[in-house]
Structure formats: structure tokens, C-alpha cells
Amino acid sequence: MSGVALSFRGEAGVRADLSDLLPERIAGLGPEEIARIPLATAGGPVPLGELFNVKTLATETGGAEGSLLIRSGGAVLDRVGARMGKGLIEVEGDVGDLAGAQMSGGTLRIRGNAGNRLGGVLPGETKGMRNGLILLSGDAGDRVGERLRRGTIVIDGSVGADCGAFMTAGTVAVAGGCGPRPGFGMRRGSLILGTEPASLPVGFVDAGIRDWVFLRLLQSYLAETGGWLAARTLGRSRRYIGNLAEHGLGEILVLP
Amino acid sequence: MLINGVTIVETFAEAFGMRATRLIVTAETPEWVSAAVTSMTGFATSVIGCGCEAAVERILAPEETPDGRPGASVLIFAMSRDEVAKHVARRVGQCIMTSPGSACYAGLREGRMIALGNGLRYFGDGFQISKKFGDRRFWRVPVMDGEFVCEDKVAVVDAIGGGNFLIAAASHRQCLRAAEVAVAAIRGMPGVIMPFPGGVVRSGSKVGSKYKALIASTNTAYCPTLRAVEPKTQLAENVEAVLEIVLDGLDEASIRAAMRAGITAVTGLGAENGVIEITAGNYGGKLGKFHFHLHEVMS
């Protein structure tokens, strides 16, 4: 079989945890087997089939082997793609909190908005996303890319507070505005902003303006995915380095 | 075999197994690409004396390079993977990293990997930054004009060195012109380089010497000035000069195609332009496992 499409058919506002629904987990399973996977909801575990229509992607979109298409409808789907290691998850609609948290590979593409901690850290853990690519067409909440270690998060909209907080490597690119304290506690990594932030946290210093060759490489990497950075004309970008209290090897780049 | 009055001698070029890698060098302008790769491929004509053989494979348009800037692809050949690694580190470190605005990327990613930026990053003295996009890792090393961007690793593959053909002509001027025509026909072909100056060798060698310390010496059989005293001379009376085109390639097909293109260009000049014969250098087939028979190449 090829990919799988899940279309939410429950009542609007239902909250479900999709952390068990990963491409590597469903690979080789048929629609009926997938429909029996229990999902955690506010009312207790529910078979996936009670909330979603399950179809193979080949009949709908011709999706690639192991790919997962989720039409979220009115549901609040948390932890979509959390701990994902490979493959592709595409979401049509909004997702809840912790989408792509602690991903270690693959691509999570969300055509909608995301809640808090996109590509962030699961409760009780100390390290964030380790690899992979997250593409978000809308806005995201607070703490995007928290404790990011590797991988790339590209957001076409705006984000809330503490974007890239405590990053230790990797790349977060945000086209729209940033909430307070972007890069808070950042040690390394790149936070790329398409819009000048209202303010930066203490610990960042202006390191000048120039062309950055590595941005061309990032743009080339994203060329096939679309999104704001792939389409943006690169120019001389201002770089702030910080957080100086955390060795100052991180950077916030503000594109012209 | 006779083509346009030029004799194609029934012999073969004997070539050897080597290891090679391909690097992509970019810079702000084509002129600075040229400056970087000219420096990098300097003194890299023969593994015997230089340790490696290197040259520009072809010039790349901005849309062909990883960072969308003007570039060039360079092939580096040596006798082992370790030797390739050693010369890549030295030459990229001393000639590419030092060149204004340059960046260096892996041109091969399938095969056994060696360090590229992975060793040079330490020049950043702790301020170097790693960026991983997909499965490719790059290093950003702070330098005085900004950052030197260099890919982490590059692959080394099995390759072939020592493909060749010799052009014998009635005058030095005509021989040089024929060699230039051959080089022009080959230059830019994929997977092959001509590491000698201008792509041409005038001091072809034979194995051994009357001096025990030397492992190779001038190829007396093809020296026109020794024709009267060298019993093994291979030159006809009317040959005044011989020049050799040496080819290193990533595979047999690349070398074969380059030899054919070069010889075709030379025979295009024909006997009327003083080209007398095309022959090739070999060691009786005992040293190199790759044999490029001229008649097969041109058939």
C-alpha cells in the first residue's frame, strides 16, 4: 500500500493525542488496522476509526509510501508528528500543541496554524527536535523550536513568545512577527526572521549586516518545499549574536 | 588506421587505478572563482612529484552551484584515499579558504567519505558554526571578509589516471597547434581532466633511468633530437615534435570519450596541417590495468 489519509469526522472541538500515529508506525498497516489504533482523548482512549475516516492515499492523492495525510477538520490534534523519525506527515487544517515535538527525521507539513511548542520539547524531556523539517503555512503559538538541537522549522506566519528558546542548534525561520523574547536563552543555532522583532532579549548584540552564503544553501534546500524563505529575495541581513550569557554562538538574522 | 592523412598507430594507452574526488568551488564573481581554483590546482600535474593530480573539470553557471553563485568543479586524483584526503585538506585550506568570498562544496556524495570542512572548521577557533540542511552538513568558518562556507565531507571514488595520446607533427608550431585543438575539444567534458600545463605534456617519461636514483626519465623513443642515437626510436624522419595529452578520469567511459574527442579534433586538422601520427604511451601492458586501444577508441 502507499500512504494513508485520515479525515476527521467527529464533533468539532474534540481534543486527541496523535503521538502514536507516525509514518514508521503505520507502515504496512491496512486501513482497518490503522482504524483500531487507540488515540488518547479527553474522554479516554478511543479507536482512531471513531474519529477519522481512513483511506489509502493512493485512492485519493497518490501519496508516497509511508506518507500520512491528516485532515484535521474541527478537531484539536495534539502531538502530531511528535517523535517522528522518517517519512512525511501532511496536515490540512490546524493542529494543537507539540506538533513535531522531538522529531528526529522526516517532514511535517502543516497547511494551517499550530498551537504551542511546535517542534518543541515533550513534558519531562530536556532536548528538543533532533532532525527533520517542519513547514507551517500559518501562525504558531509560544515556544516554537524550544531546545531545538538540529533540523529546520519554517513558518510562513507569525509566532508567539519565546520562539527558539534555549536552542542549541538547528534553524527556525519565521516570516511574520515574533512575540516577546525570540531566542531567549539561545546557545547556538539560527533564528531567521522575515520581520524585525519588536525587541530582543537581553544578551543579544548587533553583529553587523551582510550577505550570508549559508542562507543561499538553506534557500536551495527549501526550494522544492515552497514557503516564504524559498521565495524570498535574499539580501543583506542584519545579524544579532547571542545569548551572550550562553556562550553567544547563536544568531538571529533579520532579513531585509 | 589512417584518418585524414594522419596515421593512428595500432597501440594503446596504459592507465592506472587511482582515487579521486570532485569539489565545487564558488565565489562572488567568475574571476574570483578562477583565482581560487587556479591556485588550488597549481603544482598538481603528476602524483610522482606533486602527490596529486588536479585540474578544473569545467566552469559552472550560477544555477549549477549549491549557492547560486559562479563556480567551477575541480577533480583531484591521488594514489589512495588517504592521499586524496591529505591534498584536499591542504589545498582547500590554503587556496580556497584563503580566497576572497569563496565557498567549497562536495561534488561527489556517493562513496567513502573524507573530511572537507570537517577538518578546516577548527580554523574558526571555536566560533565555527555547523548547519545541517537535509542530509548535508556545512561549516561556517568566520574569516576576515565574512564566512568561509564549506561542506563537511566529500566522497572519494575509484578512478583512472594516465589515459593519454601522443601527437607527432612535422613542426613544433604545428604540433603545438594540434595539441591546443585537442585540449579545446576535451576541456569541459564531464568526469575528466588534463592536469598538465595547458593540458599538454612535452616531457613524456619512460620507466627507469641510467641513474639508479631515478624511477623515470625522458621518453627517449619519442625525443626527436635523439632519433639518430636512440635505437628504440619510434619517430619517423619527418617528425619534428611530439606532445602528449594526459587524461585522468572518473571512469573508463569518460577517458575513452575524451580521447576520441581529442584525437578527432587533431585528425580534423589532418596531414595538410603537419599532423603525422597519433600514438599512445604504454609500458607493455604490465603496469596499468586499463588499456585504451587507439583503434577501438576511434572505431
Coordinates of C-alpha atoms in Angstrom, one line a residue:
Chain A
M1 CA 0.0 0.0 0.0
S2 CA 1.1 3.6 -0.3
G3 CA 0.2 6.5 2.1
V4 CA -2.8 6.9 4.3
A5 CA -5.4 9.7 4.5
L6 CA -7.3 10.4 7.8
S7 CA -10.3 12.8 7.6
F8 CA -11.7 13.9 11.0
R9 CA -15.4 13.1 11.2
G10 CA -16.0 13.7 14.9
E11 CA -17.5 16.7 16.7
A12 CA -15.7 20.0 16.4
G13 CA -13.5 20.7 19.4
V14 CA -12.6 17.1 20.2
R15 CA -9.1 17.0 21.5
A16 CA -6.9 14.0 20.6
D17 CA -3.3 13.0 21.1
L18 CA -1.8 11.8 17.8
S19 CA 1.6 11.0 19.0
D20 CA 1.2 7.3 18.2
L21 CA 0.3 8.0 14.6
L22 CA 3.6 8.1 12.8
P23 CA 4.6 7.0 9.3
E24 CA 7.0 4.4 10.7
R25 CA 4.3 3.1 13.0
I26 CA 1.6 2.7 10.3
A27 CA 3.9 1.5 7.5
G28 CA 2.5 -1.8 6.3
L29 CA -0.8 -1.5 8.1
G30 CA -4.1 -1.6 6.3
P31 CA -6.9 1.0 6.9
E32 CA -8.7 -1.4 9.2
E33 CA -5.7 -1.9 11.4
I34 CA -5.0 1.8 11.5
A35 CA -8.6 2.4 12.5
R36 CA -8.0 0.2 15.6
I37 CA -5.1 2.3 16.9
P38 CA -6.2 3.8 20.2
L39 CA -6.0 7.6 20.5
A40 CA -5.9 9.4 23.8
T41 CA -8.7 11.9 24.1
A42 CA -10.1 13.9 27.0
G43 CA -12.7 11.2 27.5
G44 CA -10.2 8.3 27.4
P45 CA -8.8 6.1 24.7
V46 CA -10.8 6.0 21.5
P47 CA -10.1 3.8 18.4
L48 CA -8.9 6.1 15.6
G49 CA -11.7 4.9 13.4
E50 CA -14.3 6.5 15.6
L51 CA -12.8 10.0 14.9
F52 CA -11.4 9.6 11.4
N53 CA -12.3 8.1 8.1
V54 CA -9.3 6.1 7.0
K55 CA -8.4 5.6 3.3
T56 CA -5.3 4.7 1.5
L57 CA -3.7 7.7 -0.1
A58 CA -3.3 6.0 -3.4
T59 CA -7.0 6.3 -4.0
E60 CA -7.1 9.9 -3.0
T61 CA -3.9 11.7 -3.8
G62 CA -1.4 9.1 -4.9
G63 CA 0.7 9.8 -1.8
A64 CA 4.1 8.2 -1.4
E65 CA 4.7 5.0 0.6
G66 CA 4.5 5.7 4.3
S67 CA 3.1 9.2 4.0
L68 CA 0.2 10.3 6.1
L69 CA -2.3 12.9 5.2
I70 CA -4.4 14.3 8.1
R71 CA -7.5 16.5 7.5
S72 CA -8.0 17.9 11.0
G73 CA -11.4 19.4 10.5
G74 CA -12.6 20.9 13.7
A75 CA -10.5 18.7 16.0
V76 CA -7.7 19.9 18.2
L77 CA -5.0 17.4 17.4
D78 CA -2.0 17.5 19.8
R79 CA 1.4 16.0 19.3
V80 CA 1.0 15.4 15.6
G81 CA 4.3 14.0 14.4
A82 CA 5.8 14.1 17.8
R83 CA 8.9 11.9 17.9
M84 CA 8.5 11.3 14.2
G85 CA 11.7 9.7 12.7
K86 CA 11.1 9.5 9.0
G87 CA 8.5 9.8 6.2
L88 CA 6.0 12.6 5.6
I89 CA 3.0 13.8 7.5
E90 CA 0.9 16.5 5.8
V91 CA -1.9 18.2 7.7
E92 CA -4.7 20.1 6.1
G93 CA -6.1 22.3 8.8
D94 CA -4.9 23.4 12.2
V95 CA -3.0 21.3 14.8
G96 CA -2.8 21.7 18.6
D97 CA 0.2 21.7 20.8
L98 CA 3.5 20.0 20.5
A99 CA 3.3 19.2 16.8
G100 CA 6.6 17.8 15.7
A101 CA 8.0 17.8 19.2
Q102 CA 11.3 16.0 19.4
M103 CA 11.2 14.9 15.8
S104 CA 14.3 13.1 14.7
G105 CA 13.6 13.0 10.9
G106 CA 11.1 13.2 8.1
T107 CA 8.9 16.1 7.1
L108 CA 5.9 17.5 8.9
R109 CA 4.0 19.9 6.7
I110 CA 1.0 21.8 8.2
R111 CA -1.3 23.8 6.0
G112 CA -2.9 25.7 8.8
N113 CA -2.0 27.0 12.2
A114 CA -0.2 25.3 15.1
G115 CA -0.5 25.6 18.9
N116 CA 2.3 26.0 21.4
R117 CA 5.6 24.2 21.3
L118 CA 5.8 23.4 17.6
G119 CA 8.9 21.4 17.2
G120 CA 9.5 21.7 20.9
V121 CA 10.0 19.5 23.9
L122 CA 7.7 17.0 25.3
P123 CA 6.9 17.3 29.0
G124 CA 9.6 15.7 31.2
E125 CA 12.2 15.8 28.5
T126 CA 15.2 18.1 28.2
K127 CA 16.1 18.0 24.5
G128 CA 14.0 19.2 21.6
M129 CA 13.8 18.3 17.9
R130 CA 16.9 16.4 16.7
N131 CA 16.4 16.4 12.9
G132 CA 13.8 16.7 10.2
L133 CA 11.8 19.5 8.6
I134 CA 8.6 21.3 9.8
L135 CA 6.8 23.5 7.4
L136 CA 3.9 25.6 8.7
S137 CA 1.8 27.8 6.4
G138 CA 0.0 29.7 9.2
D139 CA 0.8 31.0 12.6
A140 CA 2.2 29.2 15.7
G141 CA 1.9 29.7 19.4
D142 CA 4.6 30.1 22.0
R143 CA 7.9 28.3 22.4
V144 CA 8.4 27.2 18.8
G145 CA 11.6 25.2 18.4
E146 CA 12.3 25.1 22.1
R147 CA 15.6 23.4 22.9
L148 CA 16.0 22.6 19.2
R149 CA 19.1 20.5 18.6
R150 CA 19.1 20.0 14.8
G151 CA 16.6 20.3 12.0
T152 CA 14.7 23.1 10.3
I153 CA 11.4 24.8 11.1
V154 CA 9.9 27.2 8.6
I155 CA 6.8 29.2 9.5
D156 CA 5.1 31.4 6.9
G157 CA 3.0 33.2 9.5
S158 CA 3.9 34.7 12.9
V159 CA 4.8 33.1 16.2
G160 CA 4.2 33.7 19.9
A161 CA 6.6 34.3 22.7
D162 CA 9.9 32.7 23.3
C163 CA 10.5 31.4 19.8
G164 CA 13.7 29.4 19.7
A165 CA 14.1 29.5 23.4
F166 CA 17.1 27.6 24.6
M167 CA 18.0 26.4 21.1
T168 CA 21.3 24.5 21.0
A169 CA 21.5 24.2 17.2
G170 CA 19.3 24.0 14.1
T171 CA 17.3 26.6 12.2
V172 CA 14.0 28.3 12.8
A173 CA 12.7 30.7 10.1
V174 CA 9.7 32.9 10.7
A175 CA 8.2 35.2 8.0
G176 CA 5.8 37.1 10.2
G177 CA 6.2 38.8 13.5
C178 CA 7.6 37.3 16.7
G179 CA 6.2 37.6 20.2
P180 CA 8.4 38.6 23.1
R181 CA 11.8 37.2 23.7
P182 CA 12.8 35.5 20.5
G183 CA 15.9 33.4 21.1
F184 CA 15.6 33.5 24.8
G185 CA 18.4 31.5 26.4
M186 CA 19.7 30.5 23.0
R187 CA 23.1 28.8 22.9
R188 CA 23.6 28.1 19.3
G189 CA 21.5 27.8 16.1
S190 CA 19.9 30.2 13.7
L191 CA 16.7 32.1 14.2
I192 CA 15.8 33.7 10.8
L193 CA 13.2 36.4 10.9
G194 CA 11.5 38.0 7.9
T195 CA 10.2 40.8 10.1
E196 CA 12.2 42.9 12.5
P197 CA 11.3 41.9 16.0
A198 CA 9.8 44.5 18.4
S199 CA 12.6 43.7 20.8
L200 CA 15.3 41.2 21.5
P201 CA 16.0 39.7 24.9
V202 CA 19.0 40.9 26.9
G203 CA 22.1 39.1 25.8
F204 CA 22.0 39.7 22.0
V205 CA 24.3 42.2 20.3
D206 CA 24.3 43.6 16.8
A207 CA 27.0 41.8 14.7
G208 CA 26.5 43.8 11.5
I209 CA 24.8 43.4 8.2
R210 CA 26.0 41.4 5.2
D211 CA 25.2 38.8 2.6
W212 CA 25.2 35.3 4.0
V213 CA 26.2 32.4 1.7
F214 CA 24.7 29.8 4.0
L215 CA 21.2 31.4 3.6
R216 CA 21.5 30.6 -0.1
L217 CA 22.1 26.9 0.8
L218 CA 19.1 27.0 3.1
Q219 CA 17.0 28.5 0.3
S220 CA 18.2 25.9 -2.1
Y221 CA 17.3 23.1 0.4
L222 CA 13.8 24.6 0.7
A223 CA 13.4 25.2 -3.0
E224 CA 11.1 22.3 -3.6
T225 CA 9.0 22.8 -0.5
G226 CA 7.8 26.2 -1.2
G227 CA 7.1 28.6 1.7
W228 CA 8.3 32.1 2.4
L229 CA 12.0 31.6 2.6
A230 CA 12.2 29.7 -0.7
A231 CA 10.5 32.6 -2.4
R232 CA 12.2 35.4 -0.6
T233 CA 14.8 37.5 -2.4
L234 CA 17.8 37.3 -0.1
G235 CA 19.8 40.4 0.5
R236 CA 22.0 41.9 3.2
S237 CA 20.7 40.7 6.5
R238 CA 21.4 42.0 10.0
R239 CA 22.8 39.5 12.4
Y240 CA 22.5 39.6 16.2
I241 CA 24.5 37.1 18.1
G242 CA 23.7 35.7 21.5
N243 CA 22.7 34.8 24.0
L244 CA 26.0 36.1 25.4
A245 CA 25.1 34.6 28.8
E246 CA 25.0 31.2 27.0
H247 CA 28.3 31.5 25.1
G248 CA 26.9 33.7 22.4
L249 CA 27.2 31.3 19.5
G250 CA 23.5 31.6 18.5
E251 CA 22.3 34.1 16.0
I252 CA 19.1 36.0 15.0
L253 CA 19.2 37.1 11.4
V254 CA 16.7 39.7 10.2
L255 CA 16.2 39.7 6.5
P256 CA 15.6 43.0 4.7
Chain B
M1 CA 44.3 3.3 -39.5
L2 CA 44.5 6.5 -41.4
I3 CA 42.2 9.4 -40.8
N4 CA 42.5 12.5 -43.0
G5 CA 46.1 11.5 -43.8
V6 CA 47.0 11.0 -40.1
T7 CA 48.2 7.6 -39.0
I8 CA 46.6 6.2 -35.9
V9 CA 49.2 3.8 -34.6
E10 CA 47.9 0.4 -33.5
T11 CA 48.8 0.7 -29.9
F12 CA 47.2 1.5 -26.6
A13 CA 47.3 4.0 -23.7
E14 CA 48.0 2.3 -20.4
A15 CA 46.3 3.8 -17.4
F16 CA 46.3 3.1 -13.7
G17 CA 43.8 2.9 -10.9
M18 CA 43.6 6.0 -8.8
R19 CA 41.2 7.5 -6.3
A20 CA 39.5 10.8 -6.9
T21 CA 37.1 13.4 -5.7
R22 CA 35.2 16.3 -7.1
L23 CA 34.9 19.7 -5.4
I24 CA 32.6 22.6 -6.3
V25 CA 34.2 26.0 -5.7
T26 CA 32.1 29.2 -5.8
A27 CA 32.8 32.8 -5.3
E28 CA 31.3 36.2 -5.9
T29 CA 32.5 36.5 -9.5
P30 CA 33.9 34.2 -12.2
E31 CA 37.2 36.0 -11.8
W32 CA 37.5 35.1 -8.1
V33 CA 36.4 31.5 -8.9
S34 CA 39.2 31.4 -11.4
A35 CA 41.7 32.8 -8.9
A36 CA 40.7 30.2 -6.3
V37 CA 40.8 27.2 -8.5
T38 CA 43.9 28.2 -10.3
S39 CA 45.7 28.4 -7.0
M40 CA 44.2 25.2 -5.8
T41 CA 45.2 23.2 -8.8
G42 CA 48.6 24.6 -9.1
F43 CA 51.6 22.2 -8.9
A44 CA 49.3 19.2 -9.3
T45 CA 50.4 17.8 -12.6
S46 CA 51.7 14.4 -11.6
V47 CA 51.4 12.2 -8.5
I48 CA 55.1 11.4 -8.9
G49 CA 56.3 14.8 -7.9
C50 CA 53.2 16.6 -6.7
G51 CA 51.4 14.0 -4.7
C52 CA 48.2 14.5 -6.6
E53 CA 46.8 15.5 -10.0
A54 CA 44.2 18.2 -10.1
A55 CA 42.6 20.5 -12.6
V56 CA 39.3 22.3 -13.3
E57 CA 36.8 19.9 -14.8
R58 CA 34.5 22.6 -16.0
I59 CA 33.2 26.1 -15.3
L60 CA 29.7 26.1 -13.7
A61 CA 27.0 28.6 -14.2
P62 CA 25.4 30.1 -11.1
E63 CA 22.3 27.9 -11.5
E64 CA 24.5 24.8 -11.3
T65 CA 26.1 25.5 -8.0
P66 CA 24.8 24.9 -4.5
D67 CA 24.7 28.5 -3.5
G68 CA 23.7 30.0 -6.8
R69 CA 27.0 31.8 -7.4
P70 CA 29.5 31.4 -10.2
G71 CA 31.6 28.3 -9.7
A72 CA 33.9 25.6 -11.0
S73 CA 34.2 21.9 -10.5
V74 CA 37.6 20.5 -9.7
L75 CA 38.8 16.9 -9.8
I76 CA 41.6 15.8 -7.6
F77 CA 43.3 12.4 -8.1
A78 CA 45.8 10.6 -5.9
M79 CA 47.0 7.0 -5.4
S80 CA 45.0 6.3 -2.3
R81 CA 42.0 7.7 -0.3
D82 CA 44.3 8.9 2.4
E83 CA 46.4 10.8 -0.1
V84 CA 43.3 12.4 -1.6
A85 CA 42.2 13.4 1.9
K86 CA 45.6 14.9 2.6
H87 CA 45.8 17.0 -0.5
V88 CA 42.1 18.1 -0.3
A89 CA 42.7 19.4 3.2
R90 CA 45.9 21.2 2.2
R91 CA 44.7 22.7 -1.0
V92 CA 41.2 23.7 0.2
G93 CA 42.7 25.1 3.4
Q94 CA 45.5 27.1 1.7
C95 CA 43.9 28.0 -1.6
I96 CA 40.1 28.1 -1.3
M97 CA 39.6 29.2 2.3
T98 CA 42.1 32.0 1.7
S99 CA 40.5 33.2 -1.5
P100 CA 38.0 36.2 -1.0
G101 CA 34.3 35.2 -0.9
S102 CA 34.9 31.6 -1.7
A103 CA 32.9 28.5 -0.6
C104 CA 33.6 24.9 -1.2
Y105 CA 31.2 22.0 -1.6
A106 CA 31.2 18.3 -2.2
G107 CA 30.8 17.4 -5.9
L108 CA 30.6 13.7 -5.0
R109 CA 28.5 12.3 -2.2
E110 CA 28.3 8.6 -3.1
G111 CA 31.4 6.6 -1.9
R112 CA 33.7 6.6 1.1
M113 CA 33.8 9.9 2.7
I114 CA 36.7 12.1 3.7
A115 CA 36.9 15.3 5.7
L116 CA 36.4 18.5 3.8
G117 CA 35.2 21.3 6.1
N118 CA 35.2 18.8 8.9
G119 CA 38.9 19.4 9.4
L120 CA 39.1 23.0 8.3
R121 CA 36.4 24.1 10.8
Y122 CA 38.9 24.2 13.6
F123 CA 40.4 27.3 11.9
G124 CA 37.3 29.0 13.4
D125 CA 38.8 28.8 16.8
G126 CA 35.5 27.8 18.4
F127 CA 33.4 30.3 16.6
Q128 CA 32.7 27.9 13.7
I129 CA 29.0 27.1 13.1
S130 CA 27.6 23.8 11.8
K131 CA 24.4 24.0 9.6
K132 CA 22.7 20.8 8.5
F133 CA 20.1 21.1 5.8
G134 CA 18.6 17.8 5.0
D135 CA 21.4 15.2 4.8
R136 CA 24.1 17.8 4.0
R137 CA 26.2 19.4 6.7
F138 CA 28.1 22.6 6.1
W139 CA 30.5 24.6 8.2
R140 CA 30.6 28.4 8.5
V141 CA 34.0 29.4 9.5
P142 CA 34.4 33.1 10.4
V143 CA 37.1 34.8 8.3
M144 CA 38.1 38.4 7.7
D145 CA 35.7 39.0 4.8
G146 CA 32.8 37.2 6.4
E147 CA 32.4 33.5 6.5
F148 CA 34.0 30.6 4.6
V149 CA 31.3 28.1 4.0
C150 CA 32.5 24.6 3.4
E151 CA 30.7 21.2 3.2
D152 CA 31.5 18.8 5.9
K153 CA 32.6 15.8 3.9
V154 CA 33.1 14.7 0.3
A155 CA 33.2 11.2 -1.2
V156 CA 36.2 9.6 -2.8
V157 CA 35.7 7.1 -5.6
D158 CA 37.8 4.7 -7.7
A159 CA 39.1 6.5 -10.8
I160 CA 41.7 6.2 -13.5
G161 CA 44.8 8.2 -14.1
G162 CA 47.2 8.2 -17.1
G163 CA 44.9 8.0 -20.1
N164 CA 46.9 9.5 -22.9
F165 CA 47.7 10.0 -26.6
L166 CA 50.7 11.5 -28.3
I167 CA 50.6 13.8 -31.3
A168 CA 53.6 13.7 -33.7
A169 CA 53.9 16.6 -36.2
A170 CA 56.2 17.9 -38.8
S171 CA 57.0 21.1 -36.9
H172 CA 56.9 22.3 -33.3
R173 CA 54.4 25.0 -34.2
Q174 CA 52.1 22.5 -35.9
C175 CA 52.4 20.1 -33.1
L176 CA 51.5 22.7 -30.5
R177 CA 48.5 23.9 -32.6
A178 CA 47.3 20.3 -32.8
A179 CA 47.6 19.9 -29.1
E180 CA 45.7 23.1 -28.5
V181 CA 42.9 21.9 -30.7
A182 CA 42.8 18.6 -28.8
V183 CA 42.7 20.3 -25.4
A184 CA 39.9 22.7 -26.6
A185 CA 37.9 19.7 -27.7
I186 CA 38.3 17.9 -24.4
R187 CA 38.1 20.7 -22.0
G188 CA 34.7 20.8 -20.2
M189 CA 33.9 17.2 -20.9
P190 CA 32.4 15.6 -17.7
G191 CA 34.5 13.4 -15.5
V192 CA 37.9 14.1 -17.0
I193 CA 40.8 16.5 -16.5
M194 CA 44.1 17.2 -18.2
P195 CA 46.3 18.1 -15.3
F196 CA 49.4 19.3 -17.1
P197 CA 50.1 22.9 -18.1
G198 CA 47.6 24.0 -20.6
G199 CA 46.5 20.3 -20.8
V200 CA 49.7 19.3 -22.6
V201 CA 52.9 17.4 -21.7
R202 CA 56.1 17.9 -23.5
S203 CA 58.3 15.8 -21.2
G204 CA 56.8 12.4 -21.5
S205 CA 58.6 9.8 -19.5
K206 CA 59.6 6.2 -19.6
V207 CA 60.1 3.8 -16.7
G208 CA 63.6 3.7 -15.3
S209 CA 66.8 5.6 -15.9
K210 CA 70.6 5.1 -16.3
Y211 CA 70.7 6.9 -12.9
K212 CA 69.7 4.5 -10.1
A213 CA 68.1 7.2 -8.0
L214 CA 65.5 7.9 -10.7
I215 CA 62.4 5.8 -11.3
A216 CA 61.6 7.6 -14.5
S217 CA 63.4 9.5 -17.2
T218 CA 62.8 11.2 -20.5
N219 CA 61.0 9.2 -23.1
T220 CA 63.9 8.8 -25.4
A221 CA 62.0 6.8 -28.0
Y222 CA 59.9 9.9 -28.7
C223 CA 62.6 12.6 -28.5
P224 CA 63.2 13.9 -32.0
T225 CA 66.6 15.1 -31.1
L226 CA 67.7 11.6 -30.1
R227 CA 66.3 9.9 -33.2
A228 CA 69.8 9.3 -34.6
V229 CA 71.3 7.8 -31.5
E230 CA 68.3 6.1 -29.9
P231 CA 67.9 2.6 -31.4
K232 CA 64.4 2.3 -29.9
T233 CA 63.1 5.5 -31.6
Q234 CA 59.5 5.4 -32.6
L235 CA 59.7 8.5 -34.7
A236 CA 59.6 8.8 -38.5
E237 CA 62.2 11.1 -40.2
N238 CA 59.7 13.8 -40.8
V239 CA 58.6 14.2 -37.1
E240 CA 60.0 17.3 -35.5
A241 CA 58.0 17.4 -32.3
V242 CA 55.7 15.2 -30.1
L243 CA 53.3 16.4 -27.5
E244 CA 51.2 14.3 -25.1
I245 CA 47.7 14.8 -23.8
V246 CA 47.4 13.1 -20.4
L247 CA 43.9 12.4 -19.1
D248 CA 42.6 11.5 -15.6
G249 CA 39.0 10.4 -15.4
L250 CA 36.4 9.2 -13.0
D251 CA 35.7 6.1 -15.2
E252 CA 36.8 4.4 -18.4
A253 CA 34.0 5.9 -20.4
S254 CA 35.0 9.4 -19.6
I255 CA 38.6 8.8 -20.7
R256 CA 37.5 7.0 -23.8
A257 CA 35.2 9.8 -24.8
A258 CA 37.8 12.4 -24.1
M259 CA 40.5 10.5 -26.1
R260 CA 38.1 10.2 -29.0
A261 CA 37.1 13.9 -28.9
G262 CA 40.8 15.0 -28.8
I263 CA 42.0 12.7 -31.5
T264 CA 39.1 13.6 -33.7
A265 CA 39.9 17.2 -33.3
V266 CA 43.6 16.6 -34.2
T267 CA 42.8 14.4 -37.2
G268 CA 40.4 17.2 -38.3
L269 CA 43.5 19.3 -38.9
G270 CA 44.9 16.5 -41.0
A271 CA 48.2 15.8 -42.6
E272 CA 47.9 19.1 -44.5
N273 CA 48.5 20.9 -41.2
G274 CA 51.5 18.8 -40.4
V275 CA 50.0 16.2 -38.2
I276 CA 51.8 13.0 -38.9
E277 CA 50.6 10.4 -36.4
I278 CA 48.7 9.7 -33.2
T279 CA 50.2 7.2 -30.9
A280 CA 49.9 6.4 -27.2
G281 CA 52.1 5.7 -24.2
N282 CA 52.2 2.4 -22.5
Y283 CA 54.5 0.1 -20.5
G284 CA 53.8 -3.1 -22.4
G285 CA 50.6 -3.6 -20.5
K286 CA 52.4 -4.8 -17.4
L287 CA 51.8 -1.8 -15.1
G288 CA 48.3 -0.5 -15.6
K289 CA 45.2 -2.5 -15.8
F290 CA 43.3 0.0 -18.0
H291 CA 44.2 -0.2 -21.7
F292 CA 42.7 2.2 -24.2
H293 CA 43.4 0.9 -27.7
L294 CA 43.5 3.7 -30.2
H295 CA 41.8 1.8 -33.0
E296 CA 39.0 0.8 -30.7
V297 CA 38.6 4.3 -29.4
M298 CA 38.4 5.7 -32.9
S299 CA 36.3 2.9 -34.4

